[in-house]
């Protein structure tokens, strides 16, 4: 195994916020599930990451009950790590790098909620750490910010990551590259 799929913040906390009504893809679980099935079929490591803000009293406070994967997601299997982070990227406040190093992983496909925030930041840090990064753009989603539409934010994120920090891919391109899963 030299590849891993990192599923970032695809959690009920976002659905518990009023902004969920404005999210670009409220069915984000569908493309993420396709990637999870593909990774499993290829023997790749699947790592689940949840954002937490302990003691905040908000939707990311584990005490509020929303810090869990979206109900419609494939659920973690035995041996698939579930990490809890308190920073924007999945590396800084978790043992992710150690886990990937021990597993011999060199390529990371990333997906999740907040295209331009936690998914992009994890991609940049992963690239800086020497991982080959694949940003699976249609398995990310975000909300409009100010005058920027979600589509504009996604387009900007692809532009700044492409060929600098990551290869930009779609779920269908990953399936064609790695073999579509029947699972």
Tab-separated table of N, CA and C in Angstrom:
chain	number	residue	atom	x	y	z
A	1	UNK	N	0.859	-1.186	0.000
A	1	UNK	CA	0.000	0.000	0.000
A	1	UNK	C	0.893	1.233	0.000
A	2	UNK	N	0.802	2.012	-1.065
A	2	UNK	CA	1.546	3.261	-1.052
A	2	UNK	C	0.638	4.469	-1.272
A	3	UNK	N	-0.677	4.219	-1.271
A	3	UNK	CA	-1.652	5.308	-1.423
A	3	UNK	C	-2.609	5.309	-0.238
A	4	UNK	N	-3.144	6.515	0.011
A	4	UNK	CA	-4.185	6.651	1.032
A	4	UNK	C	-5.208	7.673	0.562
A	5	UNK	N	-6.429	7.489	1.017
A	5	UNK	CA	-7.501	8.457	0.820
A	5	UNK	C	-7.737	9.126	2.164
A	6	UNK	N	-7.704	10.454	2.169
A	6	UNK	CA	-7.960	11.211	3.390
A	6	UNK	C	-9.315	11.897	3.229
A	7	UNK	N	-10.279	11.502	4.050
A	7	UNK	CA	-11.629	12.072	4.031
A	7	UNK	C	-11.685	13.121	5.137
A	8	UNK	N	-11.813	14.387	4.745
A	8	UNK	CA	-11.652	15.499	5.677
A	8	UNK	C	-12.989	16.169	5.996
A	9	UNK	N	-13.386	16.096	7.253
A	9	UNK	CA	-14.495	16.891	7.798
A	9	UNK	C	-15.848	16.677	7.124
A	10	UNK	N	-16.102	15.501	6.610
A	10	UNK	CA	-17.421	15.217	6.027
A	10	UNK	C	-18.301	14.774	7.195
A	11	UNK	N	-18.735	15.779	7.956
A	11	UNK	CA	-19.322	15.518	9.262
A	11	UNK	C	-20.614	16.294	9.475
A	12	UNK	N	-21.391	15.780	10.409
A	12	UNK	CA	-22.704	16.350	10.722
A	12	UNK	C	-22.616	17.776	11.260
A	13	UNK	N	-21.465	18.170	11.777
A	13	UNK	CA	-21.294	19.542	12.279
A	13	UNK	C	-21.689	20.565	11.225
A	14	UNK	N	-21.320	20.319	9.978
A	14	UNK	CA	-21.656	21.268	8.911
A	14	UNK	C	-23.152	21.298	8.640
A	15	UNK	N	-23.775	20.139	8.671
A	15	UNK	CA	-25.211	20.088	8.412
A	15	UNK	C	-25.996	20.775	9.538
A	16	UNK	N	-25.421	20.853	10.725
A	16	UNK	CA	-26.080	21.490	11.871
A	16	UNK	C	-26.000	23.014	11.815
A	17	UNK	N	-25.263	23.554	10.847
A	17	UNK	CA	-25.110	25.005	10.720
A	17	UNK	C	-26.112	25.550	9.705
A	18	UNK	N	-26.576	26.782	9.885
A	18	UNK	CA	-27.475	27.398	8.905
A	18	UNK	C	-26.869	27.481	7.500
A	19	UNK	N	-25.541	27.581	7.415
A	19	UNK	CA	-24.866	27.668	6.114
A	19	UNK	C	-25.047	26.430	5.252
A	20	UNK	N	-25.464	25.319	5.843
A	20	UNK	CA	-25.632	24.089	5.070
A	20	UNK	C	-26.579	24.322	3.887
A	21	UNK	N	-27.548	25.186	4.065
A	21	UNK	CA	-28.509	25.474	2.983
A	21	UNK	C	-27.825	26.083	1.768
A	22	UNK	N	-26.650	26.652	1.944
A	22	UNK	CA	-25.923	27.285	0.841
A	22	UNK	C	-24.771	26.437	0.313
A	23	UNK	N	-24.574	25.249	0.862
A	23	UNK	CA	-23.424	24.444	0.449
A	23	UNK	C	-23.568	24.038	-1.017
A	24	UNK	N	-22.460	24.044	-1.730
A	24	UNK	CA	-22.482	23.772	-3.168
A	24	UNK	C	-22.999	22.373	-3.488
A	25	UNK	N	-22.603	21.381	-2.701
A	25	UNK	CA	-23.033	20.014	-2.965
A	25	UNK	C	-23.505	19.360	-1.670
A	26	UNK	N	-24.802	19.470	-1.375
A	26	UNK	CA	-25.312	18.848	-0.152
A	26	UNK	C	-25.277	17.313	-0.200
A	27	UNK	N	-25.027	16.764	-1.375
A	27	UNK	CA	-24.916	15.303	-1.530
A	27	UNK	C	-23.453	14.887	-1.626
A	28	UNK	N	-22.595	15.584	-0.907
A	28	UNK	CA	-21.158	15.324	-0.916
A	28	UNK	C	-20.824	13.873	-0.567
A	29	UNK	N	-21.679	13.218	0.199
A	29	UNK	CA	-21.401	11.830	0.583
A	29	UNK	C	-21.321	10.901	-0.632
A	30	UNK	N	-22.054	11.203	-1.690
A	30	UNK	CA	-22.052	10.312	-2.862
A	30	UNK	C	-20.677	10.209	-3.521
A	31	UNK	N	-20.037	11.323	-3.916
A	31	UNK	CA	-18.702	11.173	-4.506
A	31	UNK	C	-17.663	10.673	-3.504
A	32	UNK	N	-17.803	11.053	-2.249
A	32	UNK	CA	-16.860	10.562	-1.234
A	32	UNK	C	-17.004	9.048	-1.096
A	33	UNK	N	-18.220	8.545	-1.060
A	33	UNK	CA	-18.427	7.093	-0.969
A	33	UNK	C	-17.816	6.364	-2.160
A	34	UNK	N	-17.906	6.951	-3.345
A	34	UNK	CA	-17.274	6.333	-4.518
A	34	UNK	C	-15.770	6.224	-4.322
A	35	UNK	N	-15.170	7.281	-3.795
A	35	UNK	CA	-13.728	7.247	-3.541
A	35	UNK	C	-13.365	6.231	-2.465
A	36	UNK	N	-14.176	6.152	-1.424
A	36	UNK	CA	-13.912	5.189	-0.344
A	36	UNK	C	-13.969	3.766	-0.906
A	37	UNK	N	-14.994	3.468	-1.689
A	37	UNK	CA	-15.100	2.118	-2.275
A	37	UNK	C	-13.924	1.825	-3.196
A	38	UNK	N	-13.514	2.822	-3.980
A	38	UNK	CA	-12.374	2.656	-4.875
A	38	UNK	C	-11.093	2.395	-4.090
A	39	UNK	N	-10.861	3.170	-3.055
A	39	UNK	CA	-9.658	2.988	-2.235
A	39	UNK	C	-9.647	1.593	-1.605
A	40	UNK	N	-10.756	1.200	-1.037
A	40	UNK	CA	-10.826	-0.125	-0.410
A	40	UNK	C	-10.592	-1.232	-1.426
A	41	UNK	N	-11.180	-1.104	-2.611
A	41	UNK	CA	-11.021	-2.128	-3.646
A	41	UNK	C	-9.568	-2.253	-4.095
A	42	UNK	N	-8.808	-1.157	-3.980
A	42	UNK	CA	-7.401	-1.166	-4.386
A	42	UNK	C	-6.448	-1.411	-3.223
A	43	UNK	N	-6.979	-1.689	-2.043
A	43	UNK	CA	-6.136	-1.965	-0.888
A	43	UNK	C	-5.462	-0.733	-0.316
A	44	UNK	N	-5.991	0.457	-0.640
A	44	UNK	CA	-5.419	1.700	-0.127
A	44	UNK	C	-5.954	1.991	1.272
A	45	UNK	N	-5.164	2.666	2.040
A	45	UNK	CA	-5.569	3.079	3.376
A	45	UNK	C	-6.619	4.179	3.270
A	46	UNK	N	-7.680	4.091	4.069
A	46	UNK	CA	-8.677	5.156	4.175
A	46	UNK	C	-8.544	5.750	5.572
A	47	UNK	N	-8.350	7.070	5.624
A	47	UNK	CA	-8.212	7.776	6.892
A	47	UNK	C	-9.346	8.792	6.977
A	48	UNK	N	-10.073	8.749	8.065
A	48	UNK	CA	-11.202	9.646	8.311
A	48	UNK	C	-10.755	10.724	9.285
A	49	UNK	N	-11.045	11.984	8.966
A	49	UNK	CA	-10.636	13.101	9.814
A	49	UNK	C	-11.871	13.929	10.165
A	50	UNK	N	-12.020	14.225	11.430
A	50	UNK	CA	-13.125	15.053	11.923
A	50	UNK	C	-12.563	16.284	12.615
A	51	UNK	N	-13.151	17.435	12.328
A	51	UNK	CA	-12.731	18.674	12.978
A	51	UNK	C	-13.451	18.812	14.317
A	52	UNK	N	-12.697	19.174	15.352
A	52	UNK	CA	-13.289	19.367	16.676
A	52	UNK	C	-12.832	20.691	17.278
A	53	UNK	N	-13.708	21.251	18.078
A	53	UNK	CA	-13.388	22.449	18.857
A	53	UNK	C	-13.898	22.212	20.280
A	54	UNK	N	-13.186	21.357	21.032
A	54	UNK	CA	-13.637	21.011	22.378
A	54	UNK	C	-13.835	22.245	23.260
A	55	UNK	N	-14.925	22.247	23.995
A	55	UNK	CA	-15.205	23.317	24.930
A	55	UNK	C	-15.780	24.582	24.313
A	56	UNK	N	-15.987	24.597	23.013
A	56	UNK	CA	-16.479	25.801	22.337
A	56	UNK	C	-17.981	26.000	22.494
A	57	UNK	N	-18.713	24.908	22.751
A	57	UNK	CA	-20.162	24.997	22.841
A	57	UNK	C	-20.850	25.067	21.489
A	58	UNK	N	-20.080	25.073	20.403
A	58	UNK	CA	-20.644	25.146	19.052
A	58	UNK	C	-20.807	23.770	18.420
A	59	UNK	N	-21.106	23.761	17.138
A	59	UNK	CA	-21.386	22.496	16.439
A	59	UNK	C	-20.147	21.615	16.272
A	60	UNK	N	-18.959	22.178	16.479
A	60	UNK	CA	-17.734	21.374	16.404
A	60	UNK	C	-17.255	20.912	17.780
A	61	UNK	N	-17.995	21.245	18.807
A	61	UNK	CA	-17.711	20.775	20.166
A	61	UNK	C	-18.239	19.354	20.274
A	62	UNK	N	-17.376	18.371	20.533
A	62	UNK	CA	-17.844	16.984	20.616
A	62	UNK	C	-19.006	16.784	21.593
A	63	UNK	N	-19.087	17.613	22.619
A	63	UNK	CA	-20.161	17.484	23.605
A	63	UNK	C	-21.537	17.766	23.009
A	64	UNK	N	-21.584	18.455	21.873
A	64	UNK	CA	-22.867	18.790	21.248
A	64	UNK	C	-23.431	17.653	20.394
A	65	UNK	N	-22.608	16.632	20.095
A	65	UNK	CA	-23.082	15.449	19.382
A	65	UNK	C	-23.048	15.510	17.869
A	66	UNK	N	-22.485	16.570	17.285
A	66	UNK	CA	-22.453	16.686	15.823
A	66	UNK	C	-21.131	16.251	15.211
A	67	UNK	N	-20.125	16.021	16.020
A	67	UNK	CA	-18.808	15.641	15.507
A	67	UNK	C	-18.817	14.142	15.228
A	68	UNK	N	-19.430	13.820	14.084
A	68	UNK	CA	-19.496	12.436	13.600
A	68	UNK	C	-19.682	12.499	12.086
A	69	UNK	N	-19.319	11.430	11.418
A	69	UNK	CA	-19.440	11.398	9.960
A	69	UNK	C	-20.890	11.575	9.544
A	70	UNK	N	-21.101	12.167	8.362
A	70	UNK	CA	-22.453	12.256	7.825
A	70	UNK	C	-23.069	10.861	7.819
A	71	UNK	N	-24.325	10.782	8.188
A	71	UNK	CA	-24.985	9.484	8.319
A	71	UNK	C	-24.941	8.655	7.043
A	72	UNK	N	-25.013	9.309	5.869
A	72	UNK	CA	-25.076	8.570	4.606
A	72	UNK	C	-23.705	8.130	4.083
A	73	UNK	N	-22.658	8.449	4.799
A	73	UNK	CA	-21.317	8.007	4.395
A	73	UNK	C	-21.108	6.533	4.692
A	74	UNK	N	-20.265	5.922	3.872
A	74	UNK	CA	-19.725	4.619	4.238
A	74	UNK	C	-19.087	4.823	5.611
A	75	UNK	N	-19.220	3.871	6.474
A	75	UNK	CA	-18.645	4.029	7.810
A	75	UNK	C	-17.267	3.362	7.869
A	76	UNK	N	-16.405	3.858	8.738
A	76	UNK	CA	-15.055	3.292	8.832
A	76	UNK	C	-15.095	1.798	9.147
A	77	UNK	N	-14.210	1.092	8.498
A	77	UNK	CA	-14.020	-0.332	8.759
A	77	UNK	C	-12.900	-0.510	9.777
A	78	UNK	N	-12.823	-1.685	10.307
A	78	UNK	CA	-11.751	-2.015	11.240
A	78	UNK	C	-10.404	-1.726	10.580
A	79	UNK	N	-9.536	-1.047	11.293
A	79	UNK	CA	-8.216	-0.718	10.774
A	79	UNK	C	-8.152	0.622	10.062
A	80	UNK	N	-9.302	1.251	9.806
A	80	UNK	CA	-9.299	2.567	9.179
A	80	UNK	C	-9.302	3.626	10.280
A	81	UNK	N	-8.229	4.386	10.396
A	81	UNK	CA	-8.126	5.371	11.470
A	81	UNK	C	-9.174	6.477	11.359
A	82	UNK	N	-9.666	6.899	12.505
A	82	UNK	CA	-10.528	8.073	12.611
A	82	UNK	C	-9.784	9.059	13.506
A	83	UNK	N	-9.344	10.164	12.915
A	83	UNK	CA	-8.550	11.151	13.633
A	83	UNK	C	-9.394	12.383	13.925
A	84	UNK	N	-9.108	13.016	15.034
A	84	UNK	CA	-9.797	14.246	15.428
A	84	UNK	C	-8.774	15.370	15.440
A	85	UNK	N	-9.032	16.403	14.643
A	85	UNK	CA	-8.094	17.515	14.539
A	85	UNK	C	-8.693	18.783	15.134
A	86	UNK	N	-7.819	19.687	15.526
A	86	UNK	CA	-8.255	20.989	16.034
A	86	UNK	C	-7.642	22.130	15.223
A	87	UNK	N	-6.942	21.797	14.147
A	87	UNK	CA	-6.360	22.807	13.261
A	87	UNK	C	-6.997	22.663	11.881
A	88	UNK	N	-6.683	23.583	10.988
A	88	UNK	CA	-7.269	23.525	9.654
A	88	UNK	C	-6.743	22.361	8.824
A	89	UNK	N	-5.500	21.972	9.009
A	89	UNK	CA	-4.979	20.843	8.230
A	89	UNK	C	-5.026	19.570	9.063
A	90	UNK	N	-4.987	18.449	8.380
A	90	UNK	CA	-5.121	17.157	9.057
A	90	UNK	C	-3.811	16.639	9.649
A	91	UNK	N	-2.725	17.373	9.480
A	91	UNK	CA	-1.427	16.915	9.977
A	91	UNK	C	-1.051	17.470	11.344
A	92	UNK	N	-1.222	18.765	11.553
A	92	UNK	CA	-0.615	19.460	12.683
A	92	UNK	C	-1.039	18.927	14.046
A	93	UNK	N	-2.302	18.629	14.237
A	93	UNK	CA	-2.787	18.235	15.571
A	93	UNK	C	-3.213	16.775	15.641
A	94	UNK	N	-2.726	15.969	14.689
A	94	UNK	CA	-3.045	14.534	14.679
A	94	UNK	C	-1.767	13.733	14.416
A	95	UNK	N	-1.818	12.423	14.601
A	95	UNK	CA	-0.665	11.575	14.267
A	95	UNK	C	-0.682	11.125	12.798
A	96	UNK	N	-1.314	11.890	11.904
A	96	UNK	CA	-1.460	11.466	10.507
A	96	UNK	C	-0.133	11.172	9.837
A	97	UNK	N	0.832	12.059	9.943
A	97	UNK	CA	2.108	11.836	9.262
A	97	UNK	C	2.788	10.559	9.749
A	98	UNK	N	2.783	10.320	11.038
A	98	UNK	CA	3.389	9.099	11.579
A	98	UNK	C	2.668	7.867	11.056
A	99	UNK	N	1.361	7.917	11.042
A	99	UNK	CA	0.554	6.798	10.558
A	99	UNK	C	0.878	6.509	9.087
A	100	UNK	N	0.955	7.548	8.264
A	100	UNK	CA	1.251	7.369	6.838
A	100	UNK	C	2.665	6.855	6.625
A	101	UNK	N	3.607	7.368	7.396
A	101	UNK	CA	5.000	6.917	7.287
A	101	UNK	C	5.111	5.443	7.637
A	102	UNK	N	4.470	5.046	8.728
A	102	UNK	CA	4.512	3.643	9.149
A	102	UNK	C	3.872	2.721	8.119
A	103	UNK	N	2.867	3.221	7.390
A	103	UNK	CA	2.182	2.414	6.375
A	103	UNK	C	2.888	2.475	5.017
A	104	UNK	N	3.927	3.295	4.893
A	104	UNK	CA	4.649	3.406	3.630
A	104	UNK	C	3.903	4.186	2.559
A	105	UNK	N	2.985	5.023	2.956
A	105	UNK	CA	2.174	5.785	2.009
A	105	UNK	C	2.986	6.940	1.431
A	106	UNK	N	2.899	7.104	0.099
A	106	UNK	CA	3.586	8.200	-0.584
A	106	UNK	C	2.642	9.088	-1.364
A	107	UNK	N	1.421	8.589	-1.671
A	107	UNK	CA	0.453	9.370	-2.431
A	107	UNK	C	-0.832	9.511	-1.634
A	108	UNK	N	-1.331	10.743	-1.549
A	108	UNK	CA	-2.563	11.009	-0.820
A	108	UNK	C	-3.600	11.608	-1.750
A	109	UNK	N	-4.777	11.006	-1.785
A	109	UNK	CA	-5.934	11.618	-2.430
A	109	UNK	C	-6.733	12.262	-1.307
A	110	UNK	N	-7.160	13.502	-1.514
A	110	UNK	CA	-7.897	14.217	-0.481
A	110	UNK	C	-9.269	14.636	-1.003
A	111	UNK	N	-10.231	14.637	-0.078
A	111	UNK	CA	-11.592	15.064	-0.381
A	111	UNK	C	-12.200	15.579	0.909
A	112	UNK	N	-13.349	16.268	0.805
A	112	UNK	CA	-14.003	16.683	2.035
A	112	UNK	C	-14.725	18.006	1.945
A	113	UNK	N	-15.093	18.495	3.111
A	113	UNK	CA	-15.866	19.726	3.218
A	113	UNK	C	-14.946	20.902	3.534
A	114	UNK	N	-15.275	21.989	2.894
A	114	UNK	CA	-14.580	23.275	2.850
A	114	UNK	C	-13.357	23.144	1.944
A	115	UNK	N	-13.662	23.111	0.662
A	115	UNK	CA	-12.671	23.004	-0.402
A	115	UNK	C	-11.450	23.864	-0.141
A	116	UNK	N	-11.696	25.156	0.147
A	116	UNK	CA	-10.627	26.146	0.253
A	116	UNK	C	-10.032	26.254	1.643
A	117	UNK	N	-10.551	25.522	2.568
A	117	UNK	CA	-10.083	25.660	3.934
A	117	UNK	C	-9.321	24.400	4.336
A	118	UNK	N	-9.974	23.468	4.967
A	118	UNK	CA	-9.272	22.299	5.504
A	118	UNK	C	-8.748	21.361	4.421
A	119	UNK	N	-9.479	21.218	3.315
A	119	UNK	CA	-9.002	20.312	2.262
A	119	UNK	C	-7.795	20.929	1.549
A	120	UNK	N	-7.897	22.202	1.192
A	120	UNK	CA	-6.761	22.866	0.550
A	120	UNK	C	-5.551	22.935	1.480
A	121	UNK	N	-5.767	23.276	2.727
A	121	UNK	CA	-4.656	23.414	3.665
A	121	UNK	C	-3.959	22.073	3.887
A	122	UNK	N	-4.729	21.014	4.012
A	122	UNK	CA	-4.135	19.676	4.143
A	122	UNK	C	-3.332	19.329	2.895
A	123	UNK	N	-3.841	19.698	1.729
A	123	UNK	CA	-3.136	19.435	0.479
A	123	UNK	C	-1.800	20.155	0.444
A	124	UNK	N	-1.797	21.409	0.824
A	124	UNK	CA	-0.549	22.189	0.812
A	124	UNK	C	0.473	21.612	1.802
A	125	UNK	N	0.029	21.296	3.007
A	125	UNK	CA	0.946	20.749	4.013
A	125	UNK	C	1.458	19.380	3.552
A	126	UNK	N	0.570	18.540	3.031
A	126	UNK	CA	0.991	17.232	2.534
A	126	UNK	C	2.040	17.350	1.447
A	127	UNK	N	1.846	18.290	0.537
A	127	UNK	CA	2.829	18.522	-0.518
A	127	UNK	C	4.170	18.954	0.075
A	128	UNK	N	4.121	19.869	1.030
A	128	UNK	CA	5.351	20.334	1.680
A	128	UNK	C	6.068	19.199	2.407
A	129	UNK	N	5.315	18.220	2.864
A	129	UNK	CA	5.911	17.068	3.558
A	129	UNK	C	6.425	16.003	2.588
A	130	UNK	N	6.219	16.221	1.296
A	130	UNK	CA	6.779	15.312	0.294
A	130	UNK	C	5.818	14.278	-0.262
A	131	UNK	N	4.551	14.361	0.069
A	131	UNK	CA	3.570	13.418	-0.483
A	131	UNK	C	3.153	13.869	-1.878
A	132	UNK	N	2.912	12.898	-2.766
A	132	UNK	CA	2.265	13.192	-4.045
A	132	UNK	C	0.791	13.394	-3.718
A	133	UNK	N	0.280	14.562	-3.989
A	133	UNK	CA	-1.087	14.913	-3.609
A	133	UNK	C	-2.024	14.879	-4.817
A	134	UNK	N	-3.199	14.310	-4.597
A	134	UNK	CA	-4.258	14.303	-5.601
A	134	UNK	C	-5.470	14.956	-4.955
A	135	UNK	N	-5.866	16.095	-5.483
A	135	UNK	CA	-7.004	16.861	-4.971
A	135	UNK	C	-8.216	16.467	-5.810
A	136	UNK	N	-9.130	15.713	-5.209
A	136	UNK	CA	-10.293	15.208	-5.948
A	136	UNK	C	-11.407	16.245	-5.817
A	137	UNK	N	-11.406	17.151	-6.750
A	137	UNK	CA	-12.178	18.380	-6.653
A	137	UNK	C	-13.692	18.184	-6.545
A	138	UNK	N	-14.256	17.231	-7.280
A	138	UNK	CA	-15.707	17.053	-7.213
A	138	UNK	C	-16.139	16.221	-6.006
A	139	UNK	N	-15.189	15.843	-5.174
A	139	UNK	CA	-15.492	15.200	-3.892
A	139	UNK	C	-15.165	16.162	-2.751
A	140	UNK	N	-15.182	17.472	-3.084
A	140	UNK	CA	-15.086	18.525	-2.075
A	140	UNK	C	-16.304	19.427	-2.258
A	141	UNK	N	-16.588	20.206	-1.248
A	141	UNK	CA	-17.656	21.197	-1.357
A	141	UNK	C	-17.380	22.331	-0.393
A	142	UNK	N	-18.062	23.439	-0.631
A	142	UNK	CA	-17.899	24.610	0.227
A	142	UNK	C	-19.131	25.493	0.113
A	143	UNK	N	-19.077	26.593	0.830
A	143	UNK	CA	-20.135	27.599	0.816
A	143	UNK	C	-19.625	28.861	0.143
A	144	UNK	N	-20.534	29.722	-0.333
A	144	UNK	CA	-20.108	31.041	-0.802
A	144	UNK	C	-19.469	31.801	0.368
A	145	UNK	N	-18.543	32.684	0.029
A	145	UNK	CA	-17.909	33.533	1.041
A	145	UNK	C	-17.951	34.954	0.501
A	146	UNK	N	-18.627	35.823	1.209
A	146	UNK	CA	-18.743	37.206	0.750
A	146	UNK	C	-19.364	37.251	-0.633
A	147	UNK	N	-18.685	37.929	-1.566
A	147	UNK	CA	-19.172	38.049	-2.935
A	147	UNK	C	-18.755	36.879	-3.823
A	148	UNK	N	-17.995	35.943	-3.281
A	148	UNK	CA	-17.533	34.809	-4.078
A	148	UNK	C	-18.516	33.643	-3.985
A	149	UNK	N	-18.913	33.134	-5.130
A	149	UNK	CA	-19.766	31.946	-5.152
A	149	UNK	C	-18.932	30.726	-4.788
A	150	UNK	N	-19.596	29.661	-4.399
A	150	UNK	CA	-18.891	28.410	-4.115
A	150	UNK	C	-18.129	27.938	-5.351
A	151	UNK	N	-18.748	28.067	-6.525
A	151	UNK	CA	-18.070	27.652	-7.763
A	151	UNK	C	-16.794	28.460	-7.993
A	152	UNK	N	-16.842	29.763	-7.718
A	152	UNK	CA	-15.653	30.600	-7.885
A	152	UNK	C	-14.555	30.191	-6.910
A	153	UNK	N	-14.941	29.856	-5.695
A	153	UNK	CA	-13.959	29.425	-4.689
A	153	UNK	C	-13.314	28.108	-5.107
A	154	UNK	N	-14.120	27.188	-5.596
A	154	UNK	CA	-13.592	25.889	-6.041
A	154	UNK	C	-12.653	26.089	-7.225
A	155	UNK	N	-13.050	26.930	-8.174
A	155	UNK	CA	-12.211	27.209	-9.345
A	155	UNK	C	-10.883	27.832	-8.926
A	156	UNK	N	-10.916	28.775	-8.002
A	156	UNK	CA	-9.709	29.404	-7.492
A	156	UNK	C	-8.815	28.388	-6.785
A	157	UNK	N	-9.424	27.507	-5.992
A	157	UNK	CA	-8.646	26.503	-5.269
A	157	UNK	C	-7.939	25.574	-6.245
A	158	UNK	N	-8.651	25.127	-7.273
A	158	UNK	CA	-8.024	24.281	-8.292
A	158	UNK	C	-6.847	25.003	-8.947
A	159	UNK	N	-7.050	26.288	-9.277
A	159	UNK	CA	-6.007	27.058	-9.966
A	159	UNK	C	-4.745	27.196	-9.127
A	160	UNK	N	-4.894	27.460	-7.832
A	160	UNK	CA	-3.701	27.674	-7.006
A	160	UNK	C	-3.012	26.371	-6.603
A	161	UNK	N	-3.752	25.267	-6.599
A	161	UNK	CA	-3.130	23.983	-6.249
A	161	UNK	C	-2.515	23.273	-7.455
A	162	UNK	N	-3.143	23.416	-8.612
A	162	UNK	CA	-2.753	22.670	-9.820
A	162	UNK	C	-1.264	22.844	-10.140
A	163	UNK	N	-0.609	21.698	-10.259
A	163	UNK	CA	0.796	21.623	-10.668
A	163	UNK	C	1.776	22.300	-9.722
A	164	UNK	N	1.280	22.840	-8.629
A	164	UNK	CA	2.167	23.398	-7.613
A	164	UNK	C	2.172	22.491	-6.391
A	165	UNK	N	0.966	22.197	-5.926
A	165	UNK	CA	0.821	21.405	-4.715
A	165	UNK	C	0.159	20.056	-4.965
A	166	UNK	N	-0.595	19.938	-6.061
A	166	UNK	CA	-1.360	18.713	-6.280
A	166	UNK	C	-1.718	18.530	-7.748
A	167	UNK	N	-2.046	17.307	-8.045
A	167	UNK	CA	-2.694	17.002	-9.313
A	167	UNK	C	-4.185	17.119	-9.048
A	168	UNK	N	-4.904	17.836	-9.890
A	168	UNK	CA	-6.343	17.989	-9.748
A	168	UNK	C	-7.003	16.830	-10.491
A	169	UNK	N	-7.959	16.193	-9.848
A	169	UNK	CA	-8.624	15.032	-10.435
A	169	UNK	C	-10.104	15.085	-10.102
A	170	UNK	N	-10.885	14.307	-10.836
A	170	UNK	CA	-12.292	14.094	-10.505
A	170	UNK	C	-12.438	12.650	-10.043
A	171	UNK	N	-13.582	12.349	-9.469
A	171	UNK	CA	-13.840	10.972	-9.041
A	171	UNK	C	-13.791	10.048	-10.253
A	172	UNK	N	-14.425	10.430	-11.347
A	172	UNK	CA	-14.438	9.595	-12.553
A	172	UNK	C	-13.024	9.359	-13.082
A	173	UNK	N	-12.176	10.384	-13.038
A	173	UNK	CA	-10.788	10.205	-13.475
A	173	UNK	C	-10.046	9.231	-12.570
A	174	UNK	N	-10.281	9.305	-11.263
A	174	UNK	CA	-9.661	8.351	-10.328
A	174	UNK	C	-10.145	6.929	-10.622
A	175	UNK	N	-11.433	6.791	-10.879
A	175	UNK	CA	-11.989	5.467	-11.184
A	175	UNK	C	-11.370	4.915	-12.477
A	176	UNK	N	-11.203	5.758	-13.491
A	176	UNK	CA	-10.596	5.317	-14.739
A	176	UNK	C	-9.133	4.932	-14.536
A	177	UNK	N	-8.446	5.700	-13.703
A	177	UNK	CA	-7.032	5.453	-13.434
A	177	UNK	C	-6.809	4.197	-12.608
A	178	UNK	N	-7.629	4.010	-11.581
A	178	UNK	CA	-7.398	2.930	-10.632
A	178	UNK	C	-8.338	1.737	-10.820
A	179	UNK	N	-9.326	1.873	-11.672
A	179	UNK	CA	-10.295	0.808	-11.876
A	179	UNK	C	-11.532	1.034	-11.034
A	180	UNK	N	-12.663	1.261	-11.688
A	180	UNK	CA	-13.910	1.517	-10.961
A	180	UNK	C	-14.274	0.328	-10.092
A	181	UNK	N	-14.759	0.617	-8.910
A	181	UNK	CA	-15.123	-0.422	-7.942
A	181	UNK	C	-16.557	-0.861	-8.147
A	182	UNK	N	-16.794	-2.139	-8.006
A	182	UNK	CA	-18.140	-2.678	-8.060
A	182	UNK	C	-18.761	-2.735	-6.675
A	183	UNK	N	-17.948	-2.459	-5.650
A	183	UNK	CA	-18.416	-2.566	-4.268
A	183	UNK	C	-19.459	-1.536	-3.946
